[in-house]
Amino acid sequence: MRWLGGRGSGNIEDRRGLGPVAAGGVGAGGIVLALIGYFVFGIDPSTTLSVVGGGAPQQEQQAGFRGQPTDEAGKFVDVVATSVDDVWTQVFRQQGQTYRPPAAVVLYDQATGTGCGLGQSAMGPFYCPQDQKVYLDLSFWRELETRFGAQGEAARAYVIAHEIGHHVQNLLGSSDRARRMGARGAESGSVRLELQADCYAGVWVAHAPQVSGGQVALDPKDVEDGLRAAAAVGDDTLQRQTTGRVAPDSFTHGSSAQRMRWFRTGVTTGDPAACDTFGSDQL
Ligand SMILES: [Zn+2]
């Protein structure tokens, strides 16, 4: 995958190394309490945390370093996220609309406060519609490296494009549409939402070289790597594995075959209109 010469806009909030205390604005005790509340009582961690943390909105708690990261892993996220934003800026403009990038892509480790409650490594990457930020835990990155080896870069890029795809859905109102369709079942709103985010990731792949002046590009082999990543995080594959890992963002994504099909649709058409998983009878 080509990315080293790509532009980084620095829309990154780097909370790595701050630890859950500084990043979340609550003590370790608060996080333990929140987790106990979650596992034992089924209470949303954000509820418990707001009590422990004195009720302050979590998005106003201590922020990390904003700007362009200097390490390679951070730079990679910056360049890919900027490329994804640039593609959507162009796509929106062509439709007479204005794209607003996510409020930030947050890099963290262990746990961090978010507008959607406590973000934890075990949740994997996710997008929070409340604060419009993408949250990436870089230990999940290391796991992708371990699982995919040298192919990790394309897999990581795919994950970033998928999560920003959720932001696009938030801007376009697809998230509300999914909620109205219900959250359970193989053809539920949430599965359609996830498959559309996969397709949107493909749309980014299709336009990235042209929008970046050739600085950011995935060749066909990279695309296959991205597809394998999609396959590896499909519900059916995940359910076959008994790693003990909890990844809520992956529970309702659809099967590996469905994810690959929609990602490929985005790559081959480059057209967001082709990503209408909501209007499709066959997922
Ligand atoms: Zn998702």
PDB file of C-alpha atoms and ligand atoms in Angstrom:
ATOM      1  CA  MET A   1       0.000   0.000   0.000  1.00  0.00           C
ATOM      2  CA  ARG A   2       1.289   3.449  -0.903  1.00  0.00           C
ATOM      3  CA  TRP A   3       0.805   6.207   1.704  1.00  0.00           C
ATOM      4  CA  LEU A   4       4.167   7.649   2.877  1.00  0.00           C
ATOM      5  CA  GLY A   5       4.011  10.741   0.654  1.00  0.00           C
ATOM      6  CA  GLY A   6       0.360  11.374   1.475  1.00  0.00           C
ATOM      7  CA  ARG A   7      -0.993  14.491   3.120  1.00  0.00           C
ATOM      8  CA  GLY A   8      -1.892  14.477   6.795  1.00  0.00           C
ATOM      9  CA  SER A   9      -4.375  17.096   8.022  1.00  0.00           C
ATOM     10  CA  GLY A  10      -3.638  16.462  11.700  1.00  0.00           C
ATOM     11  CA  ASN A  11      -7.289  15.843  12.610  1.00  0.00           C
ATOM     12  CA  ILE A  12      -5.950  13.467  15.245  1.00  0.00           C
ATOM     13  CA  GLU A  13      -6.402  13.511  18.986  1.00  0.00           C
ATOM     14  CA  ASP A  14      -3.591  11.476  20.437  1.00  0.00           C
ATOM     15  CA  ARG A  15      -4.386  10.125  23.898  1.00  0.00           C
ATOM     16  CA  ARG A  16      -1.802   7.369  23.802  1.00  0.00           C
ATOM     17  CA  GLY A  17       0.271   7.151  26.915  1.00  0.00           C
ATOM     18  CA  LEU A  18      -2.100   9.329  28.904  1.00  0.00           C
ATOM     19  CA  GLY A  19      -3.573   6.231  30.495  1.00  0.00           C
ATOM     20  CA  PRO A  20      -7.232   5.803  31.294  1.00  0.00           C
ATOM     21  CA  VAL A  21      -7.030   8.230  34.210  1.00  0.00           C
ATOM     22  CA  ALA A  22      -5.917  11.305  32.307  1.00  0.00           C
ATOM     23  CA  ALA A  23      -7.718  10.444  29.118  1.00  0.00           C
ATOM     24  CA  GLY A  24     -11.004   9.641  30.753  1.00  0.00           C
ATOM     25  CA  GLY A  25     -10.817  12.154  33.571  1.00  0.00           C
ATOM     26  CA  VAL A  26     -11.778   9.499  36.108  1.00  0.00           C
ATOM     27  CA  GLY A  27      -9.619   7.440  38.421  1.00  0.00           C
ATOM     28  CA  ALA A  28      -8.907   3.778  37.888  1.00  0.00           C
ATOM     29  CA  GLY A  29     -11.401   3.101  40.655  1.00  0.00           C
ATOM     30  CA  GLY A  30     -14.061   4.815  38.621  1.00  0.00           C
ATOM     31  CA  ILE A  31     -13.357   2.634  35.641  1.00  0.00           C
ATOM     32  CA  VAL A  32     -13.429  -0.512  37.761  1.00  0.00           C
ATOM     33  CA  LEU A  33     -16.741   0.654  39.202  1.00  0.00           C
ATOM     34  CA  ALA A  34     -18.070   1.358  35.744  1.00  0.00           C
ATOM     35  CA  LEU A  35     -17.049  -2.076  34.533  1.00  0.00           C
ATOM     36  CA  ILE A  36     -18.598  -3.770  37.536  1.00  0.00           C
ATOM     37  CA  GLY A  37     -21.741  -1.762  36.872  1.00  0.00           C
ATOM     38  CA  TYR A  38     -21.704  -2.969  33.302  1.00  0.00           C
ATOM     39  CA  PHE A  39     -20.985  -6.645  33.821  1.00  0.00           C
ATOM     40  CA  VAL A  40     -22.867  -7.213  37.048  1.00  0.00           C
ATOM     41  CA  PHE A  41     -25.826  -4.899  36.695  1.00  0.00           C
ATOM     42  CA  GLY A  42     -26.002  -4.349  32.973  1.00  0.00           C
ATOM     43  CA  ILE A  43     -25.698  -0.600  33.484  1.00  0.00           C
ATOM     44  CA  ASP A  44     -24.366   1.436  30.592  1.00  0.00           C
ATOM     45  CA  PRO A  45     -20.788   2.338  31.620  1.00  0.00           C
ATOM     46  CA  SER A  46     -21.394   5.976  30.707  1.00  0.00           C
ATOM     47  CA  THR A  47     -24.083   6.210  33.387  1.00  0.00           C
ATOM     48  CA  THR A  48     -21.816   4.891  36.090  1.00  0.00           C
ATOM     49  CA  LEU A  49     -18.907   7.010  34.918  1.00  0.00           C
ATOM     50  CA  SER A  50     -20.871  10.212  34.913  1.00  0.00           C
ATOM     51  CA  VAL A  51     -21.819   9.541  38.532  1.00  0.00           C
ATOM     52  CA  VAL A  52     -18.263   8.710  39.542  1.00  0.00           C
ATOM     53  CA  GLY A  53     -16.815  11.544  37.510  1.00  0.00           C
ATOM     54  CA  GLY A  54     -19.164  14.130  39.016  1.00  0.00           C
ATOM     55  CA  GLY A  55     -21.501  14.251  36.042  1.00  0.00           C
ATOM     56  CA  ALA A  56     -19.151  16.174  33.737  1.00  0.00           C
ATOM     57  CA  PRO A  57     -19.804  15.437  30.069  1.00  0.00           C
ATOM     58  CA  GLN A  58     -17.084  13.071  29.028  1.00  0.00           C
ATOM     59  CA  GLN A  59     -16.280  14.773  25.773  1.00  0.00           C
ATOM     60  CA  GLU A  60     -15.146  17.815  27.761  1.00  0.00           C
ATOM     61  CA  GLN A  61     -12.637  15.871  29.773  1.00  0.00           C
ATOM     62  CA  GLN A  62      -8.925  16.145  29.199  1.00  0.00           C
ATOM     63  CA  ALA A  63      -8.102  15.880  25.539  1.00  0.00           C
ATOM     64  CA  GLY A  64      -4.970  14.389  24.098  1.00  0.00           C
ATOM     65  CA  PHE A  65      -2.454  16.033  21.814  1.00  0.00           C
ATOM     66  CA  ARG A  66      -4.127  17.480  18.727  1.00  0.00           C
ATOM     67  CA  GLY A  67      -2.251  17.622  15.479  1.00  0.00           C
ATOM     68  CA  GLN A  68       0.008  15.536  13.342  1.00  0.00           C
ATOM     69  CA  PRO A  69       1.584  12.553  15.104  1.00  0.00           C
ATOM     70  CA  THR A  70       5.307  12.057  14.556  1.00  0.00           C
ATOM     71  CA  ASP A  71       5.483   8.271  14.926  1.00  0.00           C
ATOM     72  CA  GLU A  72       4.846   5.974  11.992  1.00  0.00           C
ATOM     73  CA  ALA A  73       1.669   4.330  13.320  1.00  0.00           C
ATOM     74  CA  GLY A  74       0.175   7.738  14.100  1.00  0.00           C
ATOM     75  CA  LYS A  75       1.232   9.215  10.758  1.00  0.00           C
ATOM     76  CA  PHE A  76      -0.357   6.283   8.968  1.00  0.00           C
ATOM     77  CA  VAL A  77      -3.712   6.935  10.634  1.00  0.00           C
ATOM     78  CA  ASP A  78      -3.445  10.659   9.859  1.00  0.00           C
ATOM     79  CA  VAL A  79      -2.651  10.138   6.162  1.00  0.00           C
ATOM     80  CA  VAL A  80      -5.320   7.477   5.624  1.00  0.00           C
ATOM     81  CA  ALA A  81      -8.022   9.390   7.524  1.00  0.00           C
ATOM     82  CA  THR A  82      -7.161  12.571   5.595  1.00  0.00           C
ATOM     83  CA  SER A  83      -7.373  10.672   2.321  1.00  0.00           C
ATOM     84  CA  VAL A  84     -10.763   9.240   3.286  1.00  0.00           C
ATOM     85  CA  ASP A  85     -11.989  12.737   4.224  1.00  0.00           C
ATOM     86  CA  ASP A  86     -10.666  14.152   0.939  1.00  0.00           C
ATOM     87  CA  VAL A  87     -12.569  11.523  -1.041  1.00  0.00           C
ATOM     88  CA  TRP A  88     -15.821  12.246   0.788  1.00  0.00           C
ATOM     89  CA  THR A  89     -15.300  15.990   0.410  1.00  0.00           C
ATOM     90  CA  GLN A  90     -15.175  15.450  -3.353  1.00  0.00           C
ATOM     91  CA  VAL A  91     -18.126  13.036  -3.413  1.00  0.00           C
ATOM     92  CA  PHE A  92     -20.315  15.392  -1.356  1.00  0.00           C
ATOM     93  CA  ARG A  93     -19.299  18.409  -3.472  1.00  0.00           C
ATOM     94  CA  GLN A  94     -20.293  16.566  -6.661  1.00  0.00           C
ATOM     95  CA  GLN A  95     -23.755  16.173  -5.149  1.00  0.00           C
ATOM     96  CA  GLY A  96     -23.948  19.818  -4.141  1.00  0.00           C
ATOM     97  CA  GLN A  97     -23.409  19.003  -0.473  1.00  0.00           C
ATOM     98  CA  THR A  98     -20.734  19.907   2.057  1.00  0.00           C
ATOM     99  CA  TYR A  99     -18.808  17.223   3.893  1.00  0.00           C
ATOM    100  CA  ARG A 100     -17.691  17.810   7.468  1.00  0.00           C
ATOM    101  CA  PRO A 101     -14.883  15.492   8.622  1.00  0.00           C
ATOM    102  CA  PRO A 102     -15.232  13.697  11.972  1.00  0.00           C
ATOM    103  CA  ALA A 103     -14.477  15.911  15.005  1.00  0.00           C
ATOM    104  CA  ALA A 104     -11.279  13.866  15.444  1.00  0.00           C
ATOM    105  CA  VAL A 105      -9.739  10.460  15.074  1.00  0.00           C
ATOM    106  CA  VAL A 106      -8.773   9.561  18.627  1.00  0.00           C
ATOM    107  CA  LEU A 107      -5.822   7.282  19.270  1.00  0.00           C
ATOM    108  CA  TYR A 108      -5.839   5.678  22.683  1.00  0.00           C
ATOM    109  CA  ASP A 109      -4.695   2.671  24.600  1.00  0.00           C
ATOM    110  CA  GLN A 110      -6.464   0.666  27.311  1.00  0.00           C
ATOM    111  CA  ALA A 111      -9.519   2.828  27.941  1.00  0.00           C
ATOM    112  CA  THR A 112     -10.744   6.347  27.362  1.00  0.00           C
ATOM    113  CA  GLY A 113     -13.767   8.543  27.931  1.00  0.00           C
ATOM    114  CA  THR A 114     -15.997   9.106  24.905  1.00  0.00           C
ATOM    115  CA  GLY A 115     -19.309  10.808  24.183  1.00  0.00           C
ATOM    116  CA  CYS A 116     -20.739   7.267  24.057  1.00  0.00           C
ATOM    117  CA  GLY A 117     -19.435   6.057  27.397  1.00  0.00           C
ATOM    118  CA  LEU A 118     -16.207   4.370  28.323  1.00  0.00           C
ATOM    119  CA  GLY A 119     -14.203   3.279  25.295  1.00  0.00           C
ATOM    120  CA  GLN A 120     -12.134   0.170  25.902  1.00  0.00           C
ATOM    121  CA  SER A 121      -9.537  -1.740  23.948  1.00  0.00           C
ATOM    122  CA  ALA A 122     -11.739  -4.826  23.978  1.00  0.00           C
ATOM    123  CA  MET A 123     -14.393  -2.984  21.954  1.00  0.00           C
ATOM    124  CA  GLY A 124     -12.166  -2.667  18.908  1.00  0.00           C
ATOM    125  CA  PRO A 125     -12.342   0.420  16.685  1.00  0.00           C
ATOM    126  CA  PHE A 126     -15.616   2.350  16.738  1.00  0.00           C
ATOM    127  CA  TYR A 127     -17.354   5.582  15.783  1.00  0.00           C
ATOM    128  CA  CYS A 128     -19.304   7.560  18.360  1.00  0.00           C
ATOM    129  CA  PRO A 129     -22.160   9.544  16.744  1.00  0.00           C
ATOM    130  CA  GLN A 130     -22.611  11.678  19.887  1.00  0.00           C
ATOM    131  CA  ASP A 131     -19.175  13.333  19.697  1.00  0.00           C
ATOM    132  CA  GLN A 132     -18.589  12.473  16.005  1.00  0.00           C
ATOM    133  CA  LYS A 133     -15.179  10.989  16.742  1.00  0.00           C
ATOM    134  CA  VAL A 134     -13.563   7.774  15.526  1.00  0.00           C
ATOM    135  CA  TYR A 135     -11.822   5.817  18.295  1.00  0.00           C
ATOM    136  CA  LEU A 136      -8.862   3.612  17.476  1.00  0.00           C
ATOM    137  CA  ASP A 137      -7.106   1.559  20.073  1.00  0.00           C
ATOM    138  CA  LEU A 138      -3.672   0.809  18.743  1.00  0.00           C
ATOM    139  CA  SER A 139      -3.445  -2.552  20.495  1.00  0.00           C
ATOM    140  CA  PHE A 140      -6.144  -3.678  18.039  1.00  0.00           C
ATOM    141  CA  TRP A 141      -3.650  -2.546  15.397  1.00  0.00           C
ATOM    142  CA  ARG A 142      -1.064  -4.894  16.833  1.00  0.00           C
ATOM    143  CA  GLU A 143      -3.616  -7.665  16.742  1.00  0.00           C
ATOM    144  CA  LEU A 144      -4.254  -7.019  13.059  1.00  0.00           C
ATOM    145  CA  GLU A 145      -0.485  -7.164  12.520  1.00  0.00           C
ATOM    146  CA  THR A 146      -0.280 -10.478  14.316  1.00  0.00           C
ATOM    147  CA  ARG A 147      -3.212 -11.911  12.392  1.00  0.00           C
ATOM    148  CA  PHE A 148      -2.362 -10.522   8.972  1.00  0.00           C
ATOM    149  CA  GLY A 149       1.394 -10.016   9.160  1.00  0.00           C
ATOM    150  CA  ALA A 150       2.749  -7.831   6.389  1.00  0.00           C
ATOM    151  CA  GLN A 151      -0.756  -7.336   5.021  1.00  0.00           C
ATOM    152  CA  GLY A 152      -1.639  -5.375   8.150  1.00  0.00           C
ATOM    153  CA  GLU A 153      -1.457  -1.964   6.481  1.00  0.00           C
ATOM    154  CA  ALA A 154      -4.274  -2.518   4.015  1.00  0.00           C
ATOM    155  CA  ALA A 155      -6.344  -4.084   6.785  1.00  0.00           C
ATOM    156  CA  ARG A 156      -5.761  -1.063   9.022  1.00  0.00           C
ATOM    157  CA  ALA A 157      -6.625   1.344   6.210  1.00  0.00           C
ATOM    158  CA  TYR A 158      -9.823  -0.592   5.594  1.00  0.00           C
ATOM    159  CA  VAL A 159     -10.770  -0.301   9.281  1.00  0.00           C
ATOM    160  CA  ILE A 160     -10.230   3.492   9.261  1.00  0.00           C
ATOM    161  CA  ALA A 161     -12.264   3.910   6.067  1.00  0.00           C
ATOM    162  CA  HIS A 162     -15.047   1.719   7.507  1.00  0.00           C
ATOM    163  CA  GLU A 163     -15.276   3.781  10.707  1.00  0.00           C
ATOM    164  CA  ILE A 164     -15.306   7.093   8.812  1.00  0.00           C
ATOM    165  CA  GLY A 165     -18.001   5.437   6.673  1.00  0.00           C
ATOM    166  CA  HIS A 166     -20.128   5.405   9.834  1.00  0.00           C
ATOM    167  CA  HIS A 167     -19.520   9.145  10.134  1.00  0.00           C
ATOM    168  CA  VAL A 168     -20.722   9.612   6.543  1.00  0.00           C
ATOM    169  CA  GLN A 169     -23.854   7.629   7.436  1.00  0.00           C
ATOM    170  CA  ASN A 170     -24.370   9.870  10.435  1.00  0.00           C
ATOM    171  CA  LEU A 171     -24.194  12.948   8.173  1.00  0.00           C
ATOM    172  CA  LEU A 172     -26.564  11.408   5.617  1.00  0.00           C
ATOM    173  CA  GLY A 173     -29.087  10.116   8.138  1.00  0.00           C
ATOM    174  CA  SER A 174     -28.612   6.390   7.379  1.00  0.00           C
ATOM    175  CA  SER A 175     -27.986   5.736  11.055  1.00  0.00           C
ATOM    176  CA  ASP A 176     -31.516   6.895  11.910  1.00  0.00           C
ATOM    177  CA  ARG A 177     -32.887   4.767   9.092  1.00  0.00           C
ATOM    178  CA  ALA A 178     -31.125   1.717  10.537  1.00  0.00           C
ATOM    179  CA  ARG A 179     -32.473   2.399  13.999  1.00  0.00           C
ATOM    180  CA  ARG A 180     -36.004   2.459  12.671  1.00  0.00           C
ATOM    181  CA  MET A 181     -35.454  -0.943  11.032  1.00  0.00           C
ATOM    182  CA  GLY A 182     -34.515  -2.605  14.287  1.00  0.00           C
ATOM    183  CA  ALA A 183     -31.251  -3.927  15.630  1.00  0.00           C
ATOM    184  CA  ARG A 184     -31.580  -7.704  15.476  1.00  0.00           C
ATOM    185  CA  GLY A 185     -31.527 -10.383  12.842  1.00  0.00           C
ATOM    186  CA  ALA A 186     -29.478 -11.202   9.747  1.00  0.00           C
ATOM    187  CA  GLU A 187     -31.125  -8.498   7.627  1.00  0.00           C
ATOM    188  CA  SER A 188     -31.536  -5.953  10.392  1.00  0.00           C
ATOM    189  CA  GLY A 189     -30.868  -2.253  10.122  1.00  0.00           C
ATOM    190  CA  SER A 190     -27.580  -2.607  11.934  1.00  0.00           C
ATOM    191  CA  VAL A 191     -26.292  -5.264   9.508  1.00  0.00           C
ATOM    192  CA  ARG A 192     -27.307  -3.057   6.560  1.00  0.00           C
ATOM    193  CA  LEU A 193     -25.522  -0.151   8.207  1.00  0.00           C
ATOM    194  CA  GLU A 194     -22.316  -2.169   8.646  1.00  0.00           C
ATOM    195  CA  LEU A 195     -22.360  -3.526   5.100  1.00  0.00           C
ATOM    196  CA  GLN A 196     -22.882  -0.015   3.779  1.00  0.00           C
ATOM    197  CA  ALA A 197     -19.840   1.168   5.783  1.00  0.00           C
ATOM    198  CA  ASP A 198     -17.865  -1.666   4.127  1.00  0.00           C
ATOM    199  CA  CYS A 199     -19.062  -0.477   0.722  1.00  0.00           C
ATOM    200  CA  TYR A 200     -18.101   3.107   1.623  1.00  0.00           C
ATOM    201  CA  ALA A 201     -14.609   1.849   2.498  1.00  0.00           C
ATOM    202  CA  GLY A 202     -14.496   0.459  -1.036  1.00  0.00           C
ATOM    203  CA  VAL A 203     -15.589   3.820  -2.463  1.00  0.00           C
ATOM    204  CA  TRP A 204     -12.565   5.373  -0.736  1.00  0.00           C
ATOM    205  CA  VAL A 205     -10.253   2.756  -2.287  1.00  0.00           C
ATOM    206  CA  ALA A 206     -11.676   3.581  -5.731  1.00  0.00           C
ATOM    207  CA  HIS A 207     -11.036   7.331  -5.500  1.00  0.00           C
ATOM    208  CA  ALA A 208      -7.966   7.562  -3.222  1.00  0.00           C
ATOM    209  CA  PRO A 209      -5.294   7.587  -5.988  1.00  0.00           C
ATOM    210  CA  GLN A 210      -6.983  10.326  -8.032  1.00  0.00           C
ATOM    211  CA  VAL A 211      -7.858  12.530  -5.025  1.00  0.00           C
ATOM    212  CA  SER A 212      -4.363  12.230  -3.491  1.00  0.00           C
ATOM    213  CA  GLY A 213      -2.504  12.767  -6.761  1.00  0.00           C
ATOM    214  CA  GLY A 214      -1.260   9.197  -6.586  1.00  0.00           C
ATOM    215  CA  GLN A 215       0.233   9.557  -3.098  1.00  0.00           C
ATOM    216  CA  VAL A 216      -2.255   7.199  -1.456  1.00  0.00           C
ATOM    217  CA  ALA A 217      -3.141   4.037  -3.325  1.00  0.00           C
ATOM    218  CA  LEU A 218      -4.046   0.424  -2.795  1.00  0.00           C
ATOM    219  CA  ASP A 219      -3.100  -1.977  -5.566  1.00  0.00           C
ATOM    220  CA  PRO A 220      -5.288  -5.010  -6.358  1.00  0.00           C
ATOM    221  CA  LYS A 221      -3.295  -7.150  -3.949  1.00  0.00           C
ATOM    222  CA  ASP A 222      -3.885  -4.597  -1.169  1.00  0.00           C
ATOM    223  CA  VAL A 223      -7.582  -4.746  -1.977  1.00  0.00           C
ATOM    224  CA  GLU A 224      -7.476  -8.515  -1.569  1.00  0.00           C
ATOM    225  CA  ASP A 225      -5.778  -7.980   1.810  1.00  0.00           C
ATOM    226  CA  GLY A 226      -8.526  -5.564   2.770  1.00  0.00           C
ATOM    227  CA  LEU A 227     -11.087  -8.130   1.710  1.00  0.00           C
ATOM    228  CA  ARG A 228      -9.416 -10.763   3.824  1.00  0.00           C
ATOM    229  CA  ALA A 229      -9.586  -8.377   6.756  1.00  0.00           C
ATOM    230  CA  ALA A 230     -13.278  -7.926   6.047  1.00  0.00           C
ATOM    231  CA  ALA A 231     -13.686 -11.685   5.942  1.00  0.00           C
ATOM    232  CA  ALA A 232     -11.778 -12.110   9.172  1.00  0.00           C
ATOM    233  CA  VAL A 233     -14.083  -9.788  11.057  1.00  0.00           C
ATOM    234  CA  GLY A 234     -17.367 -11.138   9.652  1.00  0.00           C
ATOM    235  CA  ASP A 235     -19.818 -12.367  12.250  1.00  0.00           C
ATOM    236  CA  ASP A 236     -19.636 -15.988  11.162  1.00  0.00           C
ATOM    237  CA  THR A 237     -15.843 -16.097  11.293  1.00  0.00           C
ATOM    238  CA  LEU A 238     -15.822 -14.395  14.652  1.00  0.00           C
ATOM    239  CA  GLN A 239     -18.341 -16.822  16.021  1.00  0.00           C
ATOM    240  CA  ARG A 240     -16.257 -19.750  14.839  1.00  0.00           C
ATOM    241  CA  GLN A 241     -13.296 -18.444  16.758  1.00  0.00           C
ATOM    242  CA  THR A 242     -13.304 -18.708  20.481  1.00  0.00           C
ATOM    243  CA  THR A 243     -10.696 -16.151  21.315  1.00  0.00           C
ATOM    244  CA  GLY A 244     -12.710 -14.756  24.181  1.00  0.00           C
ATOM    245  CA  ARG A 245     -12.444 -11.364  22.572  1.00  0.00           C
ATOM    246  CA  VAL A 246     -15.397  -9.019  22.831  1.00  0.00           C
ATOM    247  CA  ALA A 247     -15.833  -6.780  19.807  1.00  0.00           C
ATOM    248  CA  PRO A 248     -19.320  -5.243  19.828  1.00  0.00           C
ATOM    249  CA  ASP A 249     -18.759  -3.319  16.587  1.00  0.00           C
ATOM    250  CA  SER A 250     -18.340  -6.674  14.835  1.00  0.00           C
ATOM    251  CA  PHE A 251     -21.312  -8.540  16.259  1.00  0.00           C
ATOM    252  CA  THR A 252     -23.788  -7.228  13.765  1.00  0.00           C
ATOM    253  CA  HIS A 253     -21.695  -6.744  10.640  1.00  0.00           C
ATOM    254  CA  GLY A 254     -23.028  -9.532   8.467  1.00  0.00           C
ATOM    255  CA  SER A 255     -21.275 -12.636   7.192  1.00  0.00           C
ATOM    256  CA  SER A 256     -17.766 -12.619   5.743  1.00  0.00           C
ATOM    257  CA  ALA A 257     -19.181 -13.241   2.250  1.00  0.00           C
ATOM    258  CA  GLN A 258     -21.579 -10.300   2.585  1.00  0.00           C
ATOM    259  CA  ARG A 259     -18.848  -7.998   3.843  1.00  0.00           C
ATOM    260  CA  MET A 260     -16.541  -8.912   0.974  1.00  0.00           C
ATOM    261  CA  ARG A 261     -19.324  -8.497  -1.574  1.00  0.00           C
ATOM    262  CA  TRP A 262     -20.206  -4.977  -0.421  1.00  0.00           C
ATOM    263  CA  PHE A 263     -16.591  -3.868  -0.042  1.00  0.00           C
ATOM    264  CA  ARG A 264     -15.980  -5.077  -3.591  1.00  0.00           C
ATOM    265  CA  THR A 265     -19.088  -3.236  -4.802  1.00  0.00           C
ATOM    266  CA  GLY A 266     -17.631   0.011  -3.458  1.00  0.00           C
ATOM    267  CA  VAL A 267     -14.221  -0.659  -5.012  1.00  0.00           C
ATOM    268  CA  THR A 268     -15.534  -1.558  -8.455  1.00  0.00           C
ATOM    269  CA  THR A 269     -18.221   1.129  -8.794  1.00  0.00           C
ATOM    270  CA  GLY A 270     -16.675   3.957  -6.765  1.00  0.00           C
ATOM    271  CA  ASP A 271     -20.265   5.098  -6.440  1.00  0.00           C
ATOM    272  CA  PRO A 272     -21.867   5.621  -3.017  1.00  0.00           C
ATOM    273  CA  ALA A 273     -25.278   5.223  -4.642  1.00  0.00           C
ATOM    274  CA  ALA A 274     -24.318   1.595  -5.360  1.00  0.00           C
ATOM    275  CA  CYS A 275     -23.950   1.132  -1.589  1.00  0.00           C
ATOM    276  CA  ASP A 276     -27.696   1.213  -0.951  1.00  0.00           C
ATOM    277  CA  THR A 277     -27.829  -1.784   1.345  1.00  0.00           C
ATOM    278  CA  PHE A 278     -31.142  -0.483   2.673  1.00  0.00           C
ATOM    279  CA  GLY A 279     -32.834  -0.745  -0.704  1.00  0.00           C
ATOM    280  CA  SER A 280     -31.312  -4.115  -1.548  1.00  0.00           C
ATOM    281  CA  ASP A 281     -33.350  -7.321  -1.275  1.00  0.00           C
ATOM    282  CA  GLN A 282     -30.245  -9.449  -1.321  1.00  0.00           C
ATOM    283  CA  LEU A 283     -27.460  -8.575   1.058  1.00  0.00           C
TER     284      LEU A 283
HETATM  285 ZN    ZN B   1     -18.828  -0.817  11.851  1.00  0.00          ZN
END
